[in-house]
Amino acid sequence: MRKLLTSFFIVIFTVCYSQNKQPKIGLILSGGGAKGFAHVGVLKEIDKAGLQLDYIGGTSMGAIAAALYAAGYSGAQIEKIVLDTDFVNVLRDKLPRNATTFFEKDHGEKTVLSLPVKKGAVSFPKGVSKGQNVLNLLLELFDPLDGNQDFTKLPTPFFCIATDVEDGSSVILEKGTLPMALRASASFPSLLNPVEYKGKLLVDGGVANNFPVSIMKDKGIDIVIGVDVEGRLFEKDKINSVVALLNQIMSYQMYQNTDQEIKKLDVYIHPDIYKYSVVDFDKKNEILEKGILEAKKYSKVFEEIAAKQTVKIARKPIEINTKKMLISYIGIEGIKNYTRAYVLGKLNIIEGDSLSKQDLTKKIHLLSATRNYNKIDYNLIKRIDGSYLLNFKLKESNETANIKLGLHYDYLYKSSLLANYNHKWLLGKNDLFSLNLILGDNLRYDLNYFVDNGFYFSYGFRSSYNHFKSQVPFKEASSPDINSISLRYSDLTNQFFVQTTFNRKFAVGLKTELKRIKAATDNITDLDDKNISDNSNYFNVSGYLKLDTYDKSYFVTKGFYADLAFKYYLWSSDFNNDFEMYPQAKGTLGFATSFTDNLTLHTTNEAGFSFKQVASSTFDFFLGGNNQNYINNFVSLYGYEFAELSGASFLKSEFNLRYQFYPKHYFSVIANYARLEDNVFKDIDLFKNVKSGYAIGYSYNSFIGPIELKYAWTPDINKSVLLFNLGFWF
């Protein structure tokens, strides 16, 4: 009946309309979060019908879809964008690991909760996400537009709606920087932080006007087509989350206003997506299909309207400009707490580089990955000689400190609660102070102070304390009645290092290190009836090279890893009177590749070698256990207990075949092999006396980190063990 009335209206309108004047057609797309994917079907049918839009507008997710279409993207192209984008990670502000700094790769992804600290007091964030990834995605999508993504560059006129937090009024956005306006329009309260834009603090336009039909009518549009993806109010038993409750509260006035706006429409389309919520981003395929099915019902209506458009301007398709531009000058505004060298180092740009706009967008992602900037704007000015001036306008984040929390359990350190405090600009520009205090069965701490100078040499200081107790297997002919020793081990380390990085993949550095090692045994004594095997200070200098292109910190699917170090022990307080100066090398090489979307092989090869045979065994290599955060020369080896094997040199290879049988759920088959000798390279047969161990296990990638249950065994001594760990490793 609705479609019949619509067709009747169009016929009457056409008869009454002057012959020399064709109707102006407008399209309004409502907000609705993930439900906004249903808009794509209507855009595809409009393309198919050859219908020309004279104006387009929308709110929230509807605004994003409308802006893409106004920019020149076809309905089919927008559909591909939806299918190719991981919206869950975008909204979580989860960054690609290759965009993060080496400091973040080494010390990040350990916590579950982050709380900002302002004026010495802990506060709560304004939203689950800062929305930086959302803005980055919008910048990339609208990059083909000249003029730094300005409204005026759109082939089809466009407007969107946001809400002023101060008074709740609707704000019409139709001038200025398009991505920032869209980011404001889609700032769903509690999910995304509000946006400061043109002197106002803005949130999701759906709060004030989710379906702005009247605004489109006021622009002189004759026929307005509206697509409404709003749902219905939930019954009380369906309100089972904070998001659902907030959505219900926001919807009271929204639905009332929408009912009034619908009456002003000429064509009203409402896909059957009532069962979906605004956060059902993982159900995008279903929502897309629902939108396509509903849009097909209006294909004839679109064709009838299109037939009355006697004069049409062909839609100019979006063009991706891949031309390289020579950058002859780089200007930076907004530098306060970070130096020019820092900014250029993170961007990885120098004057004289040739970049396409796509290259430039990726560089900006690298800078935004530091999370030190709320806004990154740029413009390009062409010079007479054909080169370009590249000017950045930055707005630094005013969030200087925060507290992060995490938790973990494993068989060595037992229960652990991590409390992290980090502070930017503590002593000067470019610096970061971070303190991990680990409470639980074994007290630990990890303090880092790092000054990041970008292209130039960076430097830092680290202090850490580790402590654990463990039953270590013991086999000694002189003590045949003892099978294990109760080991109490503590390590206090202070380091000073200087390093530089290349393309966020390589890090090269020099380091000095002062250690205090205390290792005590409760059931083995020496001739003096002491139960301490070491209680000494050690000083060494070292050089290191790191490569890290892994795509993930956990459950790696691709990339390479290398950590090579050469260390020279120069001095010791020598508790046991057996210290000699000697060099030592240790290295790890890793590789991961995926055969299918679900099947990954991850291999790790490790080696360690002391260049001189010394009496002290403190820094020998000890293999066994399954921890991923061992200190010093302790190395994991499935099938054997912690530190069960030892030697002055070792070789080890591990093969992990991992299958993802359900999202976030994994099954693993692991095999590892090792050889330990005083000198593993002395014998040409490297496979002589090889120790082997195997494991099968289940892992779940939870929000608190990996939850793993593994069964490990070794055929060498016919022994097996059940392993369990919970949470991020720290």
XYZ file of C-alpha atoms in Angstrom:
730
model
C 0.000 0.000 0.000
C 2.861 2.356 0.934
C 4.618 1.802 -2.415
C 1.276 2.353 -4.293
C 0.723 5.681 -2.562
C 4.333 6.673 -3.268
C 3.938 5.962 -6.996
C 0.641 7.881 -7.055
C 2.331 10.868 -5.440
C 5.118 10.844 -8.000
C 2.656 10.789 -10.904
C 0.625 13.696 -9.491
C 3.796 15.634 -8.685
C 5.108 15.221 -12.225
C 1.835 16.361 -13.818
C 1.739 19.470 -11.684
C 5.433 20.271 -12.166
C 6.521 22.646 -14.867
C 7.874 21.089 -18.048
C 11.078 23.095 -17.928
C 11.865 22.344 -14.327
C 12.742 18.951 -12.964
C 12.318 17.994 -9.295
C 15.253 18.160 -6.895
C 15.836 14.850 -5.163
C 17.242 14.482 -1.655
C 18.209 11.436 0.403
C 18.275 11.222 4.218
C 19.969 8.321 6.012
C 19.268 7.879 9.730
C 21.694 6.905 12.430
C 21.678 3.480 13.976
C 25.225 2.260 14.582
C 25.792 -1.151 13.016
C 22.221 -1.099 11.684
C 23.399 1.647 9.330
C 24.942 -1.038 7.109
C 21.408 -1.515 5.751
C 21.718 1.858 3.966
C 24.041 0.275 1.426
C 21.198 -1.631 -0.255
C 19.309 1.594 -0.998
C 22.417 3.252 -2.431
C 22.982 0.259 -4.738
C 19.385 0.408 -6.001
C 19.663 4.173 -6.574
C 22.744 3.506 -8.713
C 20.937 0.757 -10.599
C 17.947 3.001 -11.334
C 20.168 5.847 -12.598
C 18.614 8.197 -10.043
C 20.514 11.457 -9.544
C 20.627 12.905 -6.043
C 20.792 16.684 -5.698
C 21.397 16.668 -1.950
C 22.231 14.015 0.633
C 22.405 14.118 4.400
C 22.376 11.948 7.453
C 23.206 11.301 11.064
C 25.863 9.109 12.714
C 26.471 5.940 10.654
C 23.955 7.256 8.126
C 26.090 10.389 7.795
C 29.188 8.316 7.006
C 27.375 6.295 4.317
C 25.858 9.475 2.875
C 29.209 11.304 2.805
C 30.901 8.417 1.009
C 28.188 8.461 -1.640
C 28.396 12.259 -1.919
C 32.165 11.944 -2.437
C 31.678 9.685 -5.465
C 31.790 6.171 -4.036
C 29.192 3.882 -5.591
C 26.855 1.745 -3.531
C 28.888 -1.334 -4.507
C 32.137 0.366 -3.413
C 30.618 1.307 -0.056
C 29.494 -2.301 0.381
C 33.077 -3.468 -0.196
C 34.345 -0.944 2.383
C 31.892 -2.358 4.922
C 32.906 -5.952 4.200
C 36.659 -5.220 4.268
C 36.680 -3.196 7.508
C 37.078 -4.749 10.948
C 34.767 -2.343 12.762
C 35.256 -4.006 16.145
C 38.988 -3.274 16.106
C 38.373 0.188 14.668
C 36.024 1.084 17.527
C 38.391 -0.448 20.118
C 41.156 1.827 18.817
C 43.210 -1.313 18.278
C 46.177 -0.386 16.146
C 48.090 -2.600 13.739
C 51.136 -3.863 15.571
C 53.448 -2.613 12.810
C 52.342 0.935 13.645
C 53.440 0.750 17.278
C 56.861 1.726 18.599
C 59.443 -0.782 19.830
C 58.760 0.403 23.359
C 55.077 -0.489 22.966
C 55.953 -3.831 21.378
C 58.190 -4.690 24.340
C 56.068 -3.259 27.138
C 52.547 -2.885 25.759
C 49.559 -5.244 25.701
C 49.785 -6.335 29.317
C 46.772 -4.613 30.822
C 42.992 -4.886 30.736
C 41.804 -1.520 32.045
C 43.176 2.002 31.590
C 42.105 4.991 33.718
C 43.318 8.559 33.115
C 44.932 10.525 35.938
C 44.110 14.238 36.028
C 45.456 16.660 38.605
C 46.617 13.789 40.786
C 43.256 12.025 40.872
C 42.078 8.944 39.015
C 39.170 9.667 36.685
C 37.164 7.785 34.104
C 37.406 8.131 30.329
C 34.622 9.886 28.454
C 34.219 6.862 26.227
C 35.382 3.305 25.755
C 37.385 4.485 22.745
C 39.096 7.768 21.868
C 37.957 7.236 18.289
C 41.396 7.787 16.747
C 41.024 4.732 14.521
C 37.615 5.959 13.375
C 39.147 9.278 12.377
C 42.082 7.552 10.654
C 39.683 5.414 8.614
C 37.692 8.483 7.569
C 40.860 10.366 6.610
C 41.906 7.449 4.435
C 38.490 7.050 2.768
C 38.200 10.743 1.911
C 41.843 11.174 1.002
C 41.066 11.304 -2.773
C 39.248 14.611 -2.231
C 41.424 17.673 -2.764
C 41.574 20.433 -0.223
C 42.149 18.260 2.838
C 38.743 16.562 2.693
C 36.646 19.720 2.706
C 32.829 19.743 2.372
C 33.119 22.110 -0.588
C 35.019 19.492 -2.603
C 32.125 17.013 -2.568
C 30.490 16.440 -5.995
C 27.071 16.172 -4.294
C 26.082 18.684 -1.570
C 26.026 17.061 1.861
C 25.254 17.852 5.506
C 25.278 15.866 8.736
C 23.993 16.309 12.275
C 25.760 16.315 15.655
C 24.577 17.148 19.176
C 25.942 19.948 21.362
C 26.737 18.420 24.766
C 26.186 21.737 26.588
C 22.527 22.260 25.684
C 21.449 19.143 23.779
C 20.684 21.090 20.614
C 21.280 19.730 17.147
C 24.203 21.166 15.167
C 24.169 21.175 11.364
C 27.641 20.451 9.976
C 28.152 21.431 6.335
C 31.450 23.366 6.342
C 35.016 22.615 7.318
C 36.912 19.331 7.550
C 34.667 16.461 6.530
C 36.283 13.536 8.459
C 36.217 15.478 11.725
C 32.561 16.415 11.193
C 31.659 12.769 10.547
C 33.628 11.665 13.590
C 31.545 14.098 15.672
C 28.246 12.973 14.139
C 29.032 9.325 14.973
C 30.278 9.823 18.557
C 27.915 7.420 20.281
C 27.894 8.374 23.997
C 29.980 6.084 26.223
C 31.368 4.251 23.177
C 33.366 7.071 21.531
C 34.808 10.191 23.114
C 33.074 13.509 22.315
C 34.702 15.716 19.672
C 35.761 19.347 20.060
C 34.761 20.948 16.769
C 34.432 24.648 15.958
C 34.309 25.624 19.613
C 31.664 23.062 20.590
C 31.825 19.700 22.333
C 29.834 17.354 20.118
C 28.399 13.848 20.409
C 26.265 11.593 18.220
C 23.681 13.503 16.208
C 21.111 10.819 16.967
C 20.664 12.259 20.465
C 19.122 15.468 19.079
C 17.968 14.652 15.517
C 18.443 11.179 14.174
C 16.353 11.656 11.043
C 16.769 15.279 9.777
C 14.053 15.322 7.084
C 12.954 18.890 7.898
C 16.446 20.230 7.288
C 16.485 18.634 3.849
C 13.067 20.100 3.047
C 14.272 23.553 4.140
C 16.976 23.353 1.450
C 14.341 23.464 -1.272
C 14.318 19.763 -2.058
C 11.137 18.622 -3.804
C 11.235 14.857 -3.264
C 12.882 13.509 -0.137
C 13.691 9.822 0.186
C 14.358 8.662 3.740
C 15.917 5.436 5.007
C 15.184 4.753 8.656
C 17.248 2.072 10.401
C 16.054 2.843 13.903
C 14.659 -0.028 15.882
C 12.010 -0.214 18.550
C 12.098 0.312 22.299
C 13.205 -2.835 24.122
C 11.053 -4.714 26.577
C 12.534 -4.749 30.066
C 13.830 -8.336 29.812
C 15.861 -7.372 26.728
C 17.772 -4.588 28.498
C 20.716 -6.735 29.595
C 23.758 -4.467 29.120
C 24.999 -0.905 29.692
C 24.894 -0.241 25.947
C 21.304 -1.523 25.736
C 20.259 0.680 28.669
C 21.885 3.799 27.208
C 20.367 3.056 23.816
C 16.913 2.726 25.438
C 17.240 6.046 27.267
C 18.506 7.821 24.151
C 15.669 6.384 22.114
C 12.691 7.900 23.989
C 12.897 11.340 22.419
C 14.569 10.020 19.271
C 11.612 7.859 18.262
C 9.128 10.623 19.068
C 11.007 13.104 16.859
C 11.390 10.559 14.077
C 7.646 9.934 13.948
C 7.162 13.624 13.182
C 9.905 13.651 10.552
C 8.518 10.588 8.747
C 5.293 12.491 7.960
C 7.331 14.941 5.848
C 8.879 12.235 3.656
C 7.870 11.452 0.092
C 9.453 7.976 0.092
C 9.906 6.154 3.389
C 12.063 3.011 3.618
C 12.467 1.010 6.829
C 14.413 -2.292 6.580
C 13.374 -5.136 8.875
C 16.355 -5.043 11.244
C 14.534 -4.723 14.577
C 16.346 -7.676 16.135
C 19.787 -6.093 15.672
C 21.455 -3.616 18.034
C 23.619 -0.573 17.368
C 26.750 -2.574 18.318
C 26.116 -5.702 16.214
C 29.106 -4.948 13.977
C 29.972 -8.633 13.779
C 26.605 -9.241 12.055
C 27.256 -6.864 9.168
C 26.645 -9.502 6.497
C 23.143 -10.194 7.819
C 22.305 -6.491 8.131
C 23.601 -5.776 4.618
C 21.395 -8.531 3.209
C 18.322 -7.204 5.043
C 18.957 -3.742 3.609
C 19.378 -5.097 0.065
C 16.133 -7.102 0.265
C 14.132 -4.082 1.446
C 15.689 -1.734 -1.136
C 14.721 -4.021 -4.033
C 11.065 -3.414 -3.158
C 11.566 0.235 -4.148
C 13.440 -0.292 -7.412
C 10.393 0.665 -9.506
C 9.844 3.774 -7.403
C 13.452 4.859 -7.985
C 13.123 4.206 -11.724
C 9.957 6.318 -11.909
C 11.644 9.231 -10.178
C 14.754 8.872 -12.352
C 12.636 8.908 -15.520
C 11.443 12.440 -14.672
C 15.009 13.787 -14.503
C 15.456 15.142 -18.014
C 18.836 16.690 -17.299
C 21.425 14.570 -15.569
C 25.028 15.155 -14.699
C 27.022 11.943 -14.794
C 28.369 10.947 -11.386
C 32.089 11.418 -11.258
C 33.551 8.252 -9.786
C 36.014 8.577 -6.939
C 39.551 8.601 -8.279
C 42.474 7.297 -6.300
C 45.472 9.479 -7.111
C 48.645 7.412 -6.764
C 50.983 10.072 -8.156
C 54.160 10.657 -6.121
C 54.802 14.195 -4.887
C 58.246 15.576 -4.074
C 58.161 17.097 -0.574
C 60.587 20.015 -0.519
C 59.549 21.507 2.834
C 57.791 20.222 5.963
C 56.158 22.659 8.364
C 54.799 21.617 11.774
C 52.426 23.662 13.966
C 51.326 22.733 17.477
C 54.670 21.471 18.821
C 54.728 21.842 22.588
C 55.745 18.706 24.447
C 57.339 16.858 21.537
C 60.157 18.041 19.303
C 60.192 18.393 15.533
C 62.615 15.446 15.365
C 60.171 13.304 17.320
C 57.275 14.112 14.970
C 59.307 13.536 11.803
C 60.742 10.342 13.276
C 57.289 8.933 13.952
C 56.044 10.025 10.529
C 59.213 8.608 9.008
C 59.378 11.542 6.569
C 62.223 13.842 5.636
C 62.390 16.725 3.187
C 63.240 15.330 -0.241
C 60.970 12.281 0.053
C 58.488 11.508 -2.734
C 55.091 10.400 -1.438
C 51.649 9.634 -2.793
C 48.595 10.698 -0.807
C 48.133 7.060 0.189
C 51.699 7.011 1.512
C 51.005 10.173 3.451
C 47.855 8.696 5.001
C 49.824 5.665 6.229
C 52.488 7.977 7.686
C 49.820 9.861 9.609
C 48.579 6.561 11.007
C 52.076 5.998 12.412
C 51.998 9.342 14.204
C 48.483 8.805 15.522
C 49.567 5.362 16.798
C 51.601 7.151 19.485
C 48.258 8.280 20.975
C 49.890 11.622 21.745
C 47.707 13.665 19.394
C 43.994 14.428 19.428
C 44.054 15.957 15.973
C 46.371 15.710 12.971
C 45.569 18.007 10.032
C 47.677 18.651 6.982
C 47.662 20.489 3.667
C 49.775 20.406 0.528
C 50.799 23.509 -1.397
C 52.286 23.135 -4.856
C 55.344 25.269 -5.630
C 56.335 26.761 -8.953
C 59.028 24.099 -9.403
C 56.425 21.328 -9.051
C 57.453 20.257 -5.562
C 55.133 20.517 -2.549
C 55.071 22.221 0.811
C 53.668 19.815 3.417
C 52.232 21.576 6.449
C 51.006 19.755 9.557
C 48.749 21.255 12.195
C 48.815 19.149 15.353
C 46.832 19.204 18.560
C 48.607 17.322 21.315
C 46.658 15.191 23.745
C 46.290 16.727 27.189
C 46.205 13.294 28.813
C 49.572 13.099 30.544
C 49.170 10.150 32.882
C 47.095 7.051 33.424
C 46.850 3.938 35.520
C 46.490 0.517 33.905
C 45.538 -2.784 35.506
C 46.132 -6.393 34.503
C 46.125 -9.849 36.031
C 47.924 -13.136 35.398
C 48.523 -16.637 36.687
C 51.227 -19.152 35.789
C 53.057 -21.996 37.550
C 56.245 -20.018 38.224
C 55.139 -16.587 39.434
C 51.687 -17.808 40.564
C 48.955 -15.175 40.995
C 49.885 -11.669 39.875
C 48.117 -8.316 39.765
C 49.739 -5.627 37.624
C 49.301 -1.948 38.440
C 50.958 0.309 35.871
C 51.453 4.049 36.207
C 52.782 5.927 33.201
C 53.450 9.632 32.777
C 54.396 11.645 29.703
C 56.625 14.713 29.797
C 57.762 13.962 33.336
C 61.176 15.603 33.057
C 61.204 17.035 29.540
C 60.007 16.709 25.988
C 59.600 13.322 24.261
C 59.910 11.338 27.488
C 57.789 8.585 29.037
C 57.933 7.245 32.583
C 56.373 3.850 33.228
C 56.229 1.843 36.460
C 54.848 -1.693 36.677
C 54.174 -2.829 40.223
C 53.306 -6.527 40.307
C 51.599 -7.785 43.457
C 50.771 -11.370 44.330
C 52.624 -14.494 45.351
C 55.903 -12.969 44.144
C 56.544 -9.239 44.418
C 58.067 -7.684 41.295
C 58.503 -4.289 39.679
C 59.600 -2.895 36.315
C 60.495 0.803 35.976
C 61.229 2.415 32.610
C 62.212 5.935 31.656
C 62.540 6.487 27.918
C 63.335 9.582 25.839
C 62.231 9.018 22.254
C 64.044 11.311 19.812
C 62.625 9.902 16.606
C 65.262 9.788 13.860
C 68.008 10.571 16.345
C 69.451 8.333 19.049
C 67.020 7.704 21.878
C 68.031 6.709 25.373
C 66.559 5.382 28.557
C 66.931 3.808 31.972
C 65.353 0.628 33.270
C 65.224 -0.868 36.743
C 63.522 -4.175 37.508
C 63.190 -6.645 40.341
C 62.104 -10.264 39.887
C 61.590 -12.893 42.540
C 60.257 -16.448 42.481
C 60.407 -19.797 44.267
C 60.452 -23.120 42.452
C 61.131 -26.808 42.935
C 63.926 -27.527 40.472
C 64.819 -31.128 39.501
C 68.239 -32.068 40.840
C 70.492 -34.947 39.810
C 73.900 -35.221 41.398
C 75.901 -38.371 42.163
C 77.157 -36.883 45.432
C 73.544 -36.471 46.664
C 71.666 -39.551 45.363
C 68.788 -39.141 47.843
C 67.801 -35.672 46.600
C 65.575 -35.409 43.512
C 64.867 -31.695 43.604
C 65.961 -28.503 45.269
C 63.851 -25.666 46.574
C 65.207 -22.663 44.685
C 64.645 -19.089 45.814
C 65.798 -16.674 43.128
C 65.866 -12.877 43.019
C 67.243 -10.484 40.425
C 67.679 -6.726 40.720
C 68.740 -5.154 37.421
C 69.575 -1.563 36.483
C 70.224 -0.665 32.848
C 71.128 2.372 30.824
C 70.731 2.097 27.063
C 71.046 4.078 23.851
C 69.274 2.922 20.696
C 67.967 3.953 17.320
C 65.217 2.423 15.198
C 64.654 2.011 11.478
C 61.180 1.977 9.929
C 59.690 0.634 13.208
C 61.082 -2.786 12.318
C 64.706 -2.669 13.456
C 66.204 -1.467 16.729
C 69.965 -1.262 17.323
C 71.417 -0.305 20.680
C 74.136 -0.388 23.319
C 73.489 -1.123 26.961
C 75.258 -1.179 30.325
C 73.828 -3.366 33.034
C 74.366 -3.803 36.765
C 72.756 -6.897 38.292
C 72.422 -8.322 41.746
C 71.669 -12.035 41.754
C 70.698 -13.952 44.869
C 70.060 -17.648 44.422
C 69.396 -19.752 47.500
C 68.597 -23.423 48.026
C 66.739 -24.703 51.066
C 67.863 -28.326 51.046
C 71.393 -28.265 49.577
C 74.260 -26.875 51.648
C 77.964 -26.352 50.981
C 80.926 -27.086 53.220
C 80.298 -23.955 55.281
C 76.726 -25.043 55.897
C 75.403 -22.234 53.779
C 72.299 -22.548 51.643
C 73.196 -19.724 49.242
C 74.567 -20.596 45.814
C 75.119 -16.962 44.749
C 74.785 -13.500 46.223
C 76.786 -11.272 43.881
C 76.726 -8.086 41.863
C 77.567 -8.296 38.164
C 78.409 -5.619 35.606
C 78.295 -6.102 31.849
C 78.118 -4.159 28.591
C 76.210 -5.383 25.568
C 75.074 -4.589 22.057
C 71.799 -5.748 20.578
C 69.836 -5.915 17.358
C 66.090 -6.459 17.222
C 63.705 -7.091 14.351
C 59.980 -7.389 14.936
C 57.397 -7.605 12.154
C 54.965 -9.934 13.939
C 51.374 -8.915 13.278
C 50.283 -9.744 16.847
C 51.803 -10.059 20.295
C 49.825 -13.245 20.874
C 48.535 -15.807 18.392
C 50.885 -14.568 15.680
C 49.821 -15.326 12.095
C 52.661 -13.756 10.077
C 55.958 -11.941 10.328
C 59.571 -12.252 11.420
C 61.291 -11.773 14.759
C 64.934 -11.505 15.791
C 66.601 -10.618 19.076
C 70.396 -10.878 18.946
C 72.671 -9.790 21.769
C 76.370 -9.902 22.530
C 77.240 -9.401 26.198
C 80.558 -9.074 28.008
C 80.701 -9.661 31.777
C 83.394 -7.316 33.102
C 83.107 -7.327 36.904
C 81.533 -9.090 39.854
C 81.563 -8.734 43.653
C 82.206 -12.504 43.383
C 80.482 -14.135 46.345
C 81.851 -17.562 45.388
C 85.357 -16.395 44.423
C 85.111 -17.962 40.985
C 84.329 -15.042 38.643
C 86.212 -14.556 35.366
C 85.560 -11.985 32.674
C 83.959 -13.592 29.652
C 81.754 -12.837 26.602
C 78.447 -14.452 25.843
C 76.051 -14.390 22.885
C 72.370 -15.204 22.777
C 69.857 -14.969 19.973
C 66.271 -15.736 18.994
C 64.897 -16.049 15.450
C 61.181 -16.433 14.859
C 58.953 -16.851 11.835
C 55.196 -17.215 11.406
C 53.169 -17.996 8.309
C 49.554 -18.951 7.671
C 48.581 -21.684 5.222
C 44.882 -20.770 5.445
C 42.859 -18.152 7.330
C 42.727 -20.553 10.293
C 45.963 -22.582 10.161
C 49.308 -21.034 11.256
C 52.822 -22.391 11.722
C 54.939 -20.438 14.210
C 58.591 -21.466 14.560
C 61.139 -20.167 17.063
C 64.857 -20.949 17.067
C 67.124 -19.972 19.958
C 70.800 -20.323 20.719
C 73.216 -19.276 23.450
C 76.967 -19.608 23.741
C 79.637 -18.663 26.270
C 82.938 -17.974 24.520
C 84.978 -19.007 27.562
C 84.551 -21.884 29.968
C 84.241 -20.459 33.489
C 83.673 -21.992 36.920
C 80.616 -19.895 37.733
C 77.301 -21.321 36.532
C 75.146 -18.298 37.409
C 74.717 -17.288 33.784
C 74.617 -20.740 32.275
C 71.529 -21.492 30.193
C 68.661 -23.220 32.035
C 65.906 -24.840 29.979
C 62.437 -26.072 30.959
C 58.882 -24.882 31.670
C 56.504 -22.905 29.461
C 56.686 -19.273 30.634
C 56.993 -16.559 28.001
C 58.551 -13.966 30.276
C 61.642 -15.674 31.667
C 64.500 -13.434 32.785
C 68.255 -13.784 32.237
C 69.205 -17.121 30.682
C 66.134 -19.117 31.649
C 64.541 -20.568 28.474
C 61.224 -22.398 28.068
C 61.127 -26.039 26.918
C 57.888 -28.002 26.809
C 58.043 -31.452 28.442
C 60.594 -30.498 31.069
C 60.141 -28.743 34.384
C 61.451 -25.247 34.982
C 65.290 -25.076 34.798
C 65.543 -28.863 34.654
C 68.314 -28.787 32.010
C 71.443 -26.607 32.025
C 74.628 -25.990 30.080
C 77.118 -23.309 29.030
C 75.649 -23.356 25.504
C 72.450 -24.543 23.871
C 70.437 -24.863 20.671
C 66.659 -25.021 20.636
C 63.900 -25.144 17.994
C 60.162 -24.977 18.581
C 57.358 -25.660 16.080
C 53.826 -24.560 16.947
C 51.032 -25.583 14.560
C 47.944 -23.649 15.621
C 44.393 -23.992 14.284
C 41.629 -21.453 14.956
C 38.467 -23.586 15.030
C 36.173 -20.781 16.220
C 36.686 -17.009 16.675
C 39.226 -16.536 19.503
C 39.454 -20.297 20.110
C 42.610 -22.216 19.165
C 43.979 -25.734 19.198
C 47.780 -26.172 19.159
C 50.236 -28.979 18.530
C 53.772 -28.122 19.675
C 57.098 -29.881 19.258
C 60.427 -28.564 20.629
C 63.958 -29.897 20.543
C 67.086 -28.772 22.369
C 70.733 -29.650 22.828
C 72.847 -28.472 25.775
C 76.601 -28.905 26.165
C 79.575 -26.963 27.437
C 80.145 -26.271 23.730
C 77.391 -27.435 21.386
C 79.471 -26.495 18.359
C 82.479 -28.597 19.391
C 80.868 -31.718 17.971
C 80.020 -31.496 14.280
C 76.928 -33.623 14.909
C 74.465 -31.001 16.135
C 71.702 -33.597 16.543
C 73.600 -35.630 19.098
C 71.972 -35.998 22.546
C 68.920 -33.981 21.519
C 66.240 -33.448 24.170
C 62.649 -33.443 22.926
C 59.298 -32.364 24.278
C 55.766 -32.097 22.954
C 52.495 -30.442 23.872
C 48.876 -30.219 22.773
C 46.595 -27.526 24.051
C 43.591 -25.273 23.907
C 43.808 -21.469 24.034
C 41.212 -18.743 24.269
C 42.022 -15.144 23.364
C 40.085 -13.358 26.108
C 39.912 -9.655 26.931
C 42.274 -10.254 29.891
C 44.761 -12.076 27.671
C 45.362 -15.687 26.625
C 43.774 -18.444 28.675
C 45.743 -21.621 27.966
C 45.494 -25.252 29.040
C 48.194 -27.569 27.675
C 49.284 -31.133 28.201
C 53.069 -31.500 27.770
C 55.294 -34.550 27.840
C 58.759 -35.791 26.960
C 59.555 -39.313 25.774
C 63.152 -38.872 26.991
C 62.267 -39.649 30.600
C 58.599 -40.669 30.182
C 57.244 -37.657 32.073
C 54.163 -35.481 31.519
C 52.676 -32.332 33.049
C 49.480 -30.285 32.776
C 50.145 -26.564 32.186
C 47.816 -23.610 32.768
C 48.173 -19.864 32.454
C 45.735 -16.976 32.558
C 46.063 -13.447 31.203
C 48.723 -11.353 29.480
C 52.303 -12.305 30.309
C 54.218 -9.886 32.539
